[in-house]
Amino acid sequence: MERLIVIGSGPAGLTAAVYAARANLAPLVFAGYQYGGQLMFTTEVENYPGFPSGVLGPELMESFRAQAQRFGAKIQNVDVTQVDFTQRPLRVWTGQIVFEAESVIVATGASARWLGVPGEAALRGRGVSTCATCDGAFFKDKTIVVVGGGDSAMEEAIFLTRFGSHVTVLHRRDTLRASKIMADRARAHPKITFAFNVAVAEVRGDHALQSLVVRDTVTGATSELAADALFIAIGHDPNTAVFEGQLDRDAHGYVLSPDGVHTNATGVFVAGDVYDIRYKQAVTAAGMGCRAALEAERYLEERDAERALAERTPAEPAAASR
Ligand code: NAP
């Protein structure tokens, strides 16, 4: 029986693990086969406090991990496949193996969204990608297209200028969603151009990407655009499929919580992007991981106290009668 299981190993899960480990809970962390969360697919992180010169995303996450392990967190790089939060102890499966726990922190984060257009799935890894850090270097001196109008799209486009001969950003509206500083940086880059009111309707290529069929979202007119690479940066979906029927979720699948830490299941807490639709930052996720660990700790202390009281209670009338 574990005192605490943490599901997820991004900033939220690993901060929870650091706090829980320092509270002597020896948390068991299911980190996932692709551990470390979204920062593993990022280059330079410039806004994580404490790193005035920036830090590489994977480097930051390895540090989180080492810090949790230093205090006794047990980390397994496996995916959770099933949970049962309806009874005590709580149960968590990784394939055929079932683990029992008194408390659980859900910090499974979110995954990159795909367009869902014809040709996209077949050409994944053959010119179509959601990770510039992973795949950008394959497209040296090639023509690259980035889809999206948020900070991710700006960041990917700027990063991809290191490799591509040219980067075109396609956005479905005429106004960017990105923050001003990111948008200005992308706009000022000589290798980047923008095409507004444009959506990708189809991805074409035999063995590798060759072109995109794009649609003008105002007129509906379609045309073909040659491209060697397509990077999709249109946001994320929460990783909550495994909690279906166990945790209350909103229409988009994000875990619901009245206070951003408790869930509908007693002893199960939430942290990070799997709940947070508003801020979605590494530092806010880390803060949420801290809160979840402190709440789990308090919950376990209260359970311990109740258990101790229940064990003492039958003896007390006899003691009183003496
Ligand atoms: P986001 O802010 O939700 O932006 C997603 C973009 O993709 C939007 O422009 C959206 O268009 C577009 N989009 C969504 N679905 C689409 C579809 N099916 N087809 C075409 N376009 C589609 O997501 P994000 O850019 O990943 O950023 C997420 C959060 O992380 C934000 O809070 C952001 O500030 C933060 N972030 C910060 C940094 C940084 O500061 N360095 C870097 C990356 C991310 P609409 O605008 O029309 O909705």
mmCIF file of C-alpha atoms and ligand atoms in Angstrom:
data_model
loop_
_atom_site.group_PDB
_atom_site.id
_atom_site.type_symbol
_atom_site.label_atom_id
_atom_site.label_comp_id
_atom_site.label_asym_id
_atom_site.label_seq_id
_atom_site.Cartn_x
_atom_site.Cartn_y
_atom_site.Cartn_z
ATOM 1 C CA MET A 1 0.000 0.000 0.000
ATOM 2 C CA GLU A 2 1.426 3.371 -1.093
ATOM 3 C CA ARG A 3 0.791 6.513 0.904
ATOM 4 C CA LEU A 4 0.705 8.564 -2.296
ATOM 5 C CA ILE A 5 0.802 7.841 -5.996
ATOM 6 C CA VAL A 6 1.565 10.720 -8.375
ATOM 7 C CA ILE A 7 0.448 10.234 -11.967
ATOM 8 C CA GLY A 8 2.450 12.450 -14.309
ATOM 9 C CA SER A 9 5.971 13.860 -14.407
ATOM 10 C CA GLY A 10 5.790 17.394 -15.737
ATOM 11 C CA PRO A 11 6.388 20.404 -13.466
ATOM 12 C CA ALA A 12 3.141 19.686 -11.559
ATOM 13 C CA GLY A 13 3.748 15.981 -10.896
ATOM 14 C CA LEU A 14 7.419 16.325 -10.026
ATOM 15 C CA THR A 15 6.897 19.339 -7.758
ATOM 16 C CA ALA A 16 4.219 17.327 -5.965
ATOM 17 C CA ALA A 17 6.760 14.505 -5.698
ATOM 18 C CA VAL A 18 9.441 16.811 -4.239
ATOM 19 C CA TYR A 19 7.074 18.118 -1.549
ATOM 20 C CA ALA A 20 5.600 14.705 -0.742
ATOM 21 C CA ALA A 21 9.039 13.092 -0.622
ATOM 22 C CA ARG A 22 10.323 15.774 1.754
ATOM 23 C CA ALA A 23 7.267 15.026 3.929
ATOM 24 C CA ASN A 24 8.470 11.392 4.135
ATOM 25 C CA LEU A 25 5.599 10.029 2.066
ATOM 26 C CA ALA A 26 7.964 8.226 -0.357
ATOM 27 C CA PRO A 27 5.592 8.924 -3.275
ATOM 28 C CA LEU A 28 5.418 6.483 -6.149
ATOM 29 C CA VAL A 29 5.473 8.475 -9.400
ATOM 30 C CA PHE A 30 4.151 6.998 -12.628
ATOM 31 C CA ALA A 31 6.051 9.224 -15.004
ATOM 32 C CA GLY A 32 4.793 7.785 -18.299
ATOM 33 C CA TYR A 33 6.869 6.245 -21.092
ATOM 34 C CA GLN A 34 7.400 9.753 -22.439
ATOM 35 C CA TYR A 35 8.291 11.283 -19.113
ATOM 36 C CA GLY A 36 8.863 14.925 -18.280
ATOM 37 C CA GLY A 37 5.819 16.522 -19.884
ATOM 38 C CA GLN A 38 5.691 19.205 -22.514
ATOM 39 C CA LEU A 39 8.937 20.926 -21.534
ATOM 40 C CA MET A 40 10.790 17.888 -22.896
ATOM 41 C CA PHE A 41 9.763 19.194 -26.336
ATOM 42 C CA THR A 42 10.823 22.774 -25.715
ATOM 43 C CA THR A 43 14.123 24.494 -26.302
ATOM 44 C CA GLU A 44 14.921 27.522 -24.222
ATOM 45 C CA VAL A 45 12.651 28.338 -21.269
ATOM 46 C CA GLU A 46 13.074 32.024 -20.535
ATOM 47 C CA ASN A 47 10.330 32.597 -17.989
ATOM 48 C CA TYR A 48 10.995 30.014 -15.291
ATOM 49 C CA PRO A 49 12.091 32.036 -12.239
ATOM 50 C CA GLY A 50 15.600 31.399 -10.986
ATOM 51 C CA PHE A 51 17.181 31.056 -14.428
ATOM 52 C CA PRO A 52 18.115 34.575 -15.533
ATOM 53 C CA SER A 53 19.908 33.273 -18.632
ATOM 54 C CA GLY A 54 17.163 30.762 -19.485
ATOM 55 C CA VAL A 55 17.305 26.980 -19.252
ATOM 56 C CA LEU A 56 16.648 24.180 -21.733
ATOM 57 C CA GLY A 57 13.261 22.507 -21.111
ATOM 58 C CA PRO A 58 14.623 18.916 -20.895
ATOM 59 C CA GLU A 59 17.431 20.090 -18.602
ATOM 60 C CA LEU A 60 14.909 21.740 -16.288
ATOM 61 C CA MET A 61 12.805 18.590 -16.123
ATOM 62 C CA GLU A 62 15.816 16.358 -15.423
ATOM 63 C CA SER A 63 16.572 18.684 -12.496
ATOM 64 C CA PHE A 64 13.002 18.386 -11.189
ATOM 65 C CA ARG A 65 13.308 14.613 -11.419
ATOM 66 C CA ALA A 66 16.680 14.442 -9.662
ATOM 67 C CA GLN A 67 15.371 16.684 -6.896
ATOM 68 C CA ALA A 68 12.342 14.434 -6.291
ATOM 69 C CA GLN A 69 14.530 11.317 -6.283
ATOM 70 C CA ARG A 70 16.990 12.909 -3.883
ATOM 71 C CA PHE A 71 14.281 12.966 -1.211
ATOM 72 C CA GLY A 72 13.005 9.436 -1.856
ATOM 73 C CA ALA A 73 10.425 9.644 -4.650
ATOM 74 C CA LYS A 74 10.180 6.327 -6.515
ATOM 75 C CA ILE A 75 9.829 7.032 -10.238
ATOM 76 C CA GLN A 76 8.665 4.500 -12.823
ATOM 77 C CA ASN A 77 8.558 5.455 -16.511
ATOM 78 C CA VAL A 78 5.298 3.636 -17.212
ATOM 79 C CA ASP A 79 1.813 4.696 -18.295
ATOM 80 C CA VAL A 80 -1.216 4.286 -16.063
ATOM 81 C CA THR A 81 -3.815 2.244 -17.931
ATOM 82 C CA GLN A 82 -6.750 2.126 -15.498
ATOM 83 C CA VAL A 83 -7.829 3.549 -12.148
ATOM 84 C CA ASP A 84 -10.513 2.802 -9.579
ATOM 85 C CA PHE A 85 -11.168 5.762 -7.300
ATOM 86 C CA THR A 86 -14.588 4.508 -6.150
ATOM 87 C CA GLN A 87 -13.329 2.445 -3.222
ATOM 88 C CA ARG A 88 -10.596 2.472 -0.526
ATOM 89 C CA PRO A 89 -7.779 1.826 -1.044
ATOM 90 C CA LEU A 90 -7.579 3.699 -4.323
ATOM 91 C CA ARG A 91 -6.317 1.502 -7.131
ATOM 92 C CA VAL A 92 -4.065 2.306 -10.079
ATOM 93 C CA TRP A 93 -3.071 -0.106 -12.846
ATOM 94 C CA THR A 94 0.000 -0.043 -15.069
ATOM 95 C CA GLY A 95 -0.923 -2.771 -17.530
ATOM 96 C CA GLN A 96 -1.450 -6.008 -15.589
ATOM 97 C CA ILE A 97 -0.016 -4.682 -12.328
ATOM 98 C CA VAL A 98 -2.328 -3.066 -9.782
ATOM 99 C CA PHE A 99 -1.101 -0.677 -7.089
ATOM 100 C CA GLU A 100 -3.029 0.385 -4.004
ATOM 101 C CA ALA A 101 -2.743 3.851 -2.487
ATOM 102 C CA GLU A 102 -4.258 5.991 0.208
ATOM 103 C CA SER A 103 -4.050 9.109 -1.949
ATOM 104 C CA VAL A 104 -3.385 10.026 -5.575
ATOM 105 C CA ILE A 105 -2.308 13.204 -7.340
ATOM 106 C CA VAL A 106 -3.392 13.445 -10.969
ATOM 107 C CA ALA A 107 -0.923 15.561 -12.970
ATOM 108 C CA THR A 108 -1.114 14.001 -16.426
ATOM 109 C CA GLY A 109 -0.923 17.280 -18.321
ATOM 110 C CA ALA A 110 -2.080 17.829 -21.861
ATOM 111 C CA SER A 111 -0.993 16.656 -25.341
ATOM 112 C CA ALA A 112 -0.543 18.467 -28.617
ATOM 113 C CA ARG A 113 -3.627 18.748 -30.787
ATOM 114 C CA TRP A 114 -3.696 17.606 -34.409
ATOM 115 C CA LEU A 115 -5.722 19.128 -37.247
ATOM 116 C CA GLY A 116 -7.617 15.959 -38.136
ATOM 117 C CA VAL A 117 -7.549 16.658 -41.891
ATOM 118 C CA PRO A 118 -7.083 14.077 -44.675
ATOM 119 C CA GLY A 119 -3.470 12.980 -45.181
ATOM 120 C CA GLU A 120 -2.229 14.237 -41.822
ATOM 121 C CA ALA A 121 -2.074 10.909 -39.998
ATOM 122 C CA ALA A 122 -0.352 9.107 -42.905
ATOM 123 C CA LEU A 123 2.361 11.775 -43.121
ATOM 124 C CA ARG A 124 3.112 12.081 -39.404
ATOM 125 C CA GLY A 125 6.860 11.759 -39.038
ATOM 126 C CA ARG A 126 7.210 12.250 -42.795
ATOM 127 C CA GLY A 127 7.034 16.007 -42.797
ATOM 128 C CA VAL A 128 4.085 16.477 -40.432
ATOM 129 C CA SER A 129 4.914 17.097 -36.793
ATOM 130 C CA THR A 130 3.760 18.795 -33.587
ATOM 131 C CA CYS A 131 7.278 19.163 -32.207
ATOM 132 C CA ALA A 132 9.730 21.592 -33.774
ATOM 133 C CA THR A 133 12.381 20.758 -31.193
ATOM 134 C CA CYS A 134 12.189 17.075 -32.102
ATOM 135 C CA ASP A 135 11.918 17.348 -35.885
ATOM 136 C CA GLY A 136 13.052 20.823 -36.971
ATOM 137 C CA ALA A 137 16.617 19.768 -37.755
ATOM 138 C CA PHE A 138 15.360 17.411 -40.487
ATOM 139 C CA PHE A 139 14.304 20.385 -42.581
ATOM 140 C CA LYS A 140 17.495 22.262 -43.236
ATOM 141 C CA ASP A 141 17.026 24.755 -46.100
ATOM 142 C CA LYS A 142 13.480 23.492 -46.682
ATOM 143 C CA THR A 143 10.173 25.348 -46.847
ATOM 144 C CA ILE A 144 8.323 25.067 -43.569
ATOM 145 C CA VAL A 145 4.728 25.853 -42.657
ATOM 146 C CA VAL A 146 3.519 26.403 -39.094
ATOM 147 C CA VAL A 147 -0.204 26.345 -38.288
ATOM 148 C CA GLY A 148 -1.581 28.329 -35.352
ATOM 149 C CA GLY A 149 -1.819 31.833 -33.992
ATOM 150 C CA GLY A 150 -0.812 31.390 -30.348
ATOM 151 C CA ASP A 151 2.475 31.670 -28.482
ATOM 152 C CA SER A 152 3.386 28.088 -29.378
ATOM 153 C CA ALA A 153 3.077 28.823 -33.094
ATOM 154 C CA MET A 154 5.241 31.949 -32.729
ATOM 155 C CA GLU A 155 7.842 30.053 -30.711
ATOM 156 C CA GLU A 156 7.926 27.152 -33.165
ATOM 157 C CA ALA A 157 8.156 29.483 -36.167
ATOM 158 C CA ILE A 158 11.062 31.442 -34.672
ATOM 159 C CA PHE A 159 12.875 28.237 -33.689
ATOM 160 C CA LEU A 160 12.353 26.716 -37.136
ATOM 161 C CA THR A 161 14.063 29.673 -38.849
ATOM 162 C CA ARG A 162 17.311 28.066 -37.648
ATOM 163 C CA PHE A 163 16.724 25.292 -40.164
ATOM 164 C CA GLY A 164 14.254 26.236 -42.888
ATOM 165 C CA SER A 165 14.897 28.465 -45.871
ATOM 166 C CA HIS A 166 11.565 30.098 -45.083
ATOM 167 C CA VAL A 167 8.754 29.711 -42.533
ATOM 168 C CA THR A 168 5.130 30.568 -43.293
ATOM 169 C CA VAL A 169 2.677 30.863 -40.415
ATOM 170 C CA LEU A 170 -0.927 30.045 -41.327
ATOM 171 C CA HIS A 171 -3.622 31.296 -38.994
ATOM 172 C CA ARG A 172 -7.344 30.709 -39.372
ATOM 173 C CA ARG A 173 -8.311 34.241 -38.293
ATOM 174 C CA ASP A 174 -6.974 37.740 -39.013
ATOM 175 C CA THR A 175 -5.794 38.376 -35.434
ATOM 176 C CA LEU A 176 -3.105 36.490 -33.577
ATOM 177 C CA ARG A 177 -3.836 35.013 -30.163
ATOM 178 C CA ALA A 178 -0.145 35.168 -29.224
ATOM 179 C CA SER A 179 1.223 37.605 -26.635
ATOM 180 C CA LYS A 180 2.507 40.880 -28.083
ATOM 181 C CA ILE A 181 6.165 40.157 -27.343
ATOM 182 C CA MET A 182 6.071 36.779 -29.125
ATOM 183 C CA ALA A 183 4.028 38.079 -32.053
ATOM 184 C CA ASP A 184 6.375 41.054 -32.494
ATOM 185 C CA ARG A 185 9.422 38.790 -32.490
ATOM 186 C CA ALA A 186 7.918 36.547 -35.161
ATOM 187 C CA ARG A 187 6.716 39.486 -37.263
ATOM 188 C CA ALA A 188 10.156 41.100 -37.158
ATOM 189 C CA HIS A 189 11.943 37.953 -38.334
ATOM 190 C CA PRO A 190 13.084 38.218 -41.970
ATOM 191 C CA LYS A 191 12.516 34.507 -42.622
ATOM 192 C CA ILE A 192 8.889 34.454 -41.390
ATOM 193 C CA THR A 193 5.768 35.484 -43.302
ATOM 194 C CA PHE A 194 2.150 35.256 -42.179
ATOM 195 C CA ALA A 195 -0.953 34.147 -44.065
ATOM 196 C CA PHE A 196 -4.177 35.091 -42.275
ATOM 197 C CA ASN A 197 -7.683 33.673 -42.656
ATOM 198 C CA VAL A 198 -6.219 30.420 -43.917
ATOM 199 C CA ALA A 199 -6.979 26.856 -42.802
ATOM 200 C CA VAL A 200 -5.326 23.603 -43.877
ATOM 201 C CA ALA A 201 -7.906 21.403 -45.594
ATOM 202 C CA GLU A 202 -5.678 18.522 -46.702
ATOM 203 C CA VAL A 203 -2.098 17.316 -46.409
ATOM 204 C CA ARG A 204 -0.612 15.814 -49.566
ATOM 205 C CA GLY A 205 2.439 13.703 -50.367
ATOM 206 C CA ASP A 206 3.314 10.145 -51.420
ATOM 207 C CA HIS A 207 6.047 9.139 -48.984
ATOM 208 C CA ALA A 208 6.787 12.575 -47.594
ATOM 209 C CA LEU A 209 4.899 15.842 -47.381
ATOM 210 C CA GLN A 210 4.772 17.720 -50.672
ATOM 211 C CA SER A 211 1.957 20.230 -50.398
ATOM 212 C CA LEU A 212 -1.021 21.494 -48.439
ATOM 213 C CA VAL A 213 -4.493 22.247 -49.697
ATOM 214 C CA VAL A 214 -5.402 25.465 -47.943
ATOM 215 C CA ARG A 215 -8.784 27.135 -47.667
ATOM 216 C CA ASP A 216 -9.473 30.850 -47.347
ATOM 217 C CA THR A 217 -11.722 30.959 -44.266
ATOM 218 C CA VAL A 218 -13.475 34.124 -45.520
ATOM 219 C CA THR A 219 -14.140 33.314 -49.181
ATOM 220 C CA GLY A 220 -13.969 29.512 -48.995
ATOM 221 C CA ALA A 221 -11.573 29.438 -51.998
ATOM 222 C CA THR A 222 -8.980 26.666 -51.957
ATOM 223 C CA SER A 223 -5.466 26.574 -53.343
ATOM 224 C CA GLU A 224 -2.362 24.382 -53.114
ATOM 225 C CA LEU A 225 0.760 25.416 -51.218
ATOM 226 C CA ALA A 226 4.069 23.558 -51.649
ATOM 227 C CA ALA A 227 5.738 22.654 -48.345
ATOM 228 C CA ASP A 228 8.410 20.255 -47.108
ATOM 229 C CA ALA A 229 7.322 20.390 -43.484
ATOM 230 C CA LEU A 230 4.170 21.166 -41.561
ATOM 231 C CA PHE A 231 4.395 21.943 -37.861
ATOM 232 C CA ILE A 232 1.067 22.017 -36.081
ATOM 233 C CA ALA A 233 0.943 24.311 -33.043
ATOM 234 C CA ILE A 234 -2.759 24.699 -32.285
ATOM 235 C CA GLY A 235 -2.955 23.972 -28.591
ATOM 236 C CA HIS A 236 -3.414 20.895 -26.451
ATOM 237 C CA ASP A 237 -5.943 18.393 -25.100
ATOM 238 C CA PRO A 238 -5.862 17.151 -21.498
ATOM 239 C CA ASN A 239 -4.633 13.602 -20.909
ATOM 240 C CA THR A 240 -7.665 12.321 -19.039
ATOM 241 C CA ALA A 241 -9.056 9.402 -21.037
ATOM 242 C CA VAL A 242 -7.946 6.977 -18.327
ATOM 243 C CA PHE A 243 -10.055 8.850 -15.724
ATOM 244 C CA GLU A 244 -13.339 8.570 -17.628
ATOM 245 C CA GLY A 245 -16.138 7.641 -15.226
ATOM 246 C CA GLN A 246 -13.804 8.177 -12.258
ATOM 247 C CA LEU A 247 -13.216 11.929 -12.171
ATOM 248 C CA ASP A 248 -15.619 14.713 -13.111
ATOM 249 C CA ARG A 249 -14.400 16.435 -16.290
ATOM 250 C CA ASP A 250 -15.588 19.380 -18.381
ATOM 251 C CA ALA A 251 -16.750 19.184 -21.994
ATOM 252 C CA HIS A 252 -13.136 19.389 -23.228
ATOM 253 C CA GLY A 253 -11.953 16.645 -20.860
ATOM 254 C CA TYR A 254 -10.194 18.839 -18.272
ATOM 255 C CA VAL A 255 -10.547 17.572 -14.695
ATOM 256 C CA LEU A 256 -13.072 19.613 -12.737
ATOM 257 C CA SER A 257 -12.240 20.875 -9.281
ATOM 258 C CA PRO A 258 -14.042 23.383 -7.045
ATOM 259 C CA ASP A 259 -10.761 24.879 -5.787
ATOM 260 C CA GLY A 260 -8.119 23.773 -8.287
ATOM 261 C CA VAL A 261 -6.818 20.982 -6.082
ATOM 262 C CA HIS A 262 -9.598 18.667 -4.786
ATOM 263 C CA THR A 263 -11.512 16.401 -7.163
ATOM 264 C CA ASN A 264 -14.857 14.651 -6.784
ATOM 265 C CA ALA A 265 -13.003 11.521 -5.556
ATOM 266 C CA THR A 266 -11.949 11.649 -1.900
ATOM 267 C CA GLY A 267 -8.167 11.409 -1.549
ATOM 268 C CA VAL A 268 -7.578 12.268 -5.219
ATOM 269 C CA PHE A 269 -6.059 15.663 -5.994
ATOM 270 C CA VAL A 270 -5.315 17.423 -9.274
ATOM 271 C CA ALA A 271 -2.474 19.677 -10.444
ATOM 272 C CA GLY A 272 -1.227 21.327 -13.620
ATOM 273 C CA ASP A 273 -2.438 21.502 -17.209
ATOM 274 C CA VAL A 274 -4.822 18.577 -16.778
ATOM 275 C CA TYR A 275 -7.002 21.045 -14.825
ATOM 276 C CA ASP A 276 -5.663 24.468 -15.762
ATOM 277 C CA ILE A 277 -7.236 25.912 -18.910
ATOM 278 C CA ARG A 278 -6.230 29.481 -18.091
ATOM 279 C CA TYR A 279 -2.546 29.856 -17.237
ATOM 280 C CA LYS A 280 -0.853 26.671 -18.543
ATOM 281 C CA GLN A 281 2.626 27.731 -17.485
ATOM 282 C CA ALA A 282 5.392 25.548 -16.061
ATOM 283 C CA VAL A 283 5.618 27.761 -13.012
ATOM 284 C CA THR A 284 1.862 27.718 -12.339
ATOM 285 C CA ALA A 285 1.829 23.942 -12.808
ATOM 286 C CA ALA A 286 4.687 23.629 -10.307
ATOM 287 C CA GLY A 287 2.746 25.784 -7.832
ATOM 288 C CA MET A 288 -0.299 23.579 -8.268
ATOM 289 C CA GLY A 289 1.822 20.489 -7.696
ATOM 290 C CA CYS A 290 2.986 21.984 -4.405
ATOM 291 C CA ARG A 291 -0.607 22.706 -3.345
ATOM 292 C CA ALA A 292 -1.747 19.199 -4.257
ATOM 293 C CA ALA A 293 1.072 17.622 -2.229
ATOM 294 C CA LEU A 294 0.301 19.790 0.813
ATOM 295 C CA GLU A 295 -3.394 18.871 0.577
ATOM 296 C CA ALA A 296 -2.565 15.186 0.184
ATOM 297 C CA GLU A 297 -0.291 15.418 3.209
ATOM 298 C CA ARG A 298 -3.034 17.064 5.274
ATOM 299 C CA TYR A 299 -5.570 14.469 4.090
ATOM 300 C CA LEU A 300 -3.258 11.606 5.115
ATOM 301 C CA GLU A 301 -2.589 13.190 8.524
ATOM 302 C CA GLU A 302 -6.329 13.478 9.144
ATOM 303 C CA ARG A 303 -6.850 9.842 8.119
ATOM 304 C CA ASP A 304 -4.025 8.746 10.410
ATOM 305 C CA ALA A 305 -5.555 10.698 13.299
ATOM 306 C CA GLU A 306 -9.014 9.226 12.657
ATOM 307 C CA ARG A 307 -7.558 5.722 12.455
ATOM 308 C CA ALA A 308 -5.604 6.207 15.690
ATOM 309 C CA LEU A 309 -8.729 7.491 17.397
ATOM 310 C CA ALA A 310 -10.818 4.547 16.146
ATOM 311 C CA GLU A 311 -8.197 2.102 17.460
ATOM 312 C CA ARG A 312 -8.187 3.790 20.908
ATOM 313 C CA THR A 313 -11.949 4.305 21.269
ATOM 314 C CA PRO A 314 -13.038 0.724 22.274
ATOM 315 C CA ALA A 315 -10.556 0.682 25.207
ATOM 316 C CA GLU A 316 -11.666 4.011 26.652
ATOM 317 C CA PRO A 317 -14.957 3.020 28.422
ATOM 318 C CA ALA A 318 -13.102 0.248 30.270
ATOM 319 C CA ALA A 319 -10.379 2.668 31.317
ATOM 320 C CA ALA A 320 -13.038 5.121 32.529
ATOM 321 C CA SER A 321 -14.805 2.478 34.616
ATOM 322 C CA ARG A 322 -11.657 1.619 36.579
HETATM 323 P P1 NAP B 1 -3.374 28.602 -27.674
HETATM 324 O O1 NAP B 1 -2.978 29.866 -27.009
HETATM 325 O O2 NAP B 1 -4.649 27.938 -27.294
HETATM 326 O O3 NAP B 1 -3.414 28.919 -29.255
HETATM 327 C C1 NAP B 1 -3.812 27.949 -30.166
HETATM 328 C C2 NAP B 1 -3.857 28.581 -31.551
HETATM 329 O O4 NAP B 1 -4.154 27.570 -32.506
HETATM 330 C C3 NAP B 1 -4.926 29.665 -31.668
HETATM 331 O O5 NAP B 1 -4.428 30.735 -32.421
HETATM 332 C C4 NAP B 1 -6.064 28.937 -32.380
HETATM 333 O O6 NAP B 1 -6.805 29.759 -33.203
HETATM 334 C C5 NAP B 1 -5.328 27.934 -33.234
HETATM 335 N N1 NAP B 1 -6.125 26.729 -33.456
HETATM 336 C C6 NAP B 1 -6.751 25.950 -32.540
HETATM 337 N N2 NAP B 1 -7.354 24.905 -33.130
HETATM 338 C C7 NAP B 1 -7.124 25.044 -34.459
HETATM 339 C C8 NAP B 1 -7.481 24.281 -35.595
HETATM 340 N N3 NAP B 1 -8.194 23.149 -35.488
HETATM 341 N N4 NAP B 1 -7.080 24.709 -36.793
HETATM 342 C C9 NAP B 1 -6.333 25.846 -36.917
HETATM 343 N N5 NAP B 1 -5.956 26.604 -35.885
HETATM 344 C C10 NAP B 1 -6.353 26.207 -34.669
HETATM 345 O O7 NAP B 1 -2.257 27.472 -27.542
HETATM 346 P P2 NAP B 1 -0.665 27.620 -27.462
HETATM 347 O O8 NAP B 1 -0.158 28.537 -28.484
HETATM 348 O O9 NAP B 1 -0.193 26.218 -27.475
HETATM 349 O O10 NAP B 1 -0.387 28.260 -26.028
HETATM 350 C C11 NAP B 1 -0.922 27.642 -24.851
HETATM 351 C C12 NAP B 1 -0.500 28.432 -23.615
HETATM 352 O O11 NAP B 1 0.923 28.310 -23.416
HETATM 353 C C13 NAP B 1 -0.770 29.926 -23.735
HETATM 354 O O12 NAP B 1 -1.174 30.415 -22.485
HETATM 355 C C14 NAP B 1 0.548 30.501 -24.125
HETATM 356 O O13 NAP B 1 0.718 31.842 -23.715
HETATM 357 C C15 NAP B 1 1.524 29.578 -23.405
HETATM 358 N N6 NAP B 1 2.836 29.534 -24.119
HETATM 359 C C16 NAP B 1 3.774 30.466 -23.776
HETATM 360 C C17 NAP B 1 5.013 30.474 -24.414
HETATM 361 C C18 NAP B 1 6.047 31.473 -24.020
HETATM 362 O O14 NAP B 1 5.718 32.426 -23.320
HETATM 363 N N7 NAP B 1 7.295 31.303 -24.402
HETATM 364 C C19 NAP B 1 5.275 29.538 -25.434
HETATM 365 C C20 NAP B 1 4.276 28.642 -25.783
HETATM 366 C C21 NAP B 1 3.069 28.651 -25.120
HETATM 367 P P3 NAP B 1 -7.785 30.879 -32.609
HETATM 368 O O15 NAP B 1 -6.887 31.989 -32.164
HETATM 369 O O16 NAP B 1 -8.649 31.223 -33.741
HETATM 370 O O17 NAP B 1 -8.529 30.230 -31.477
#
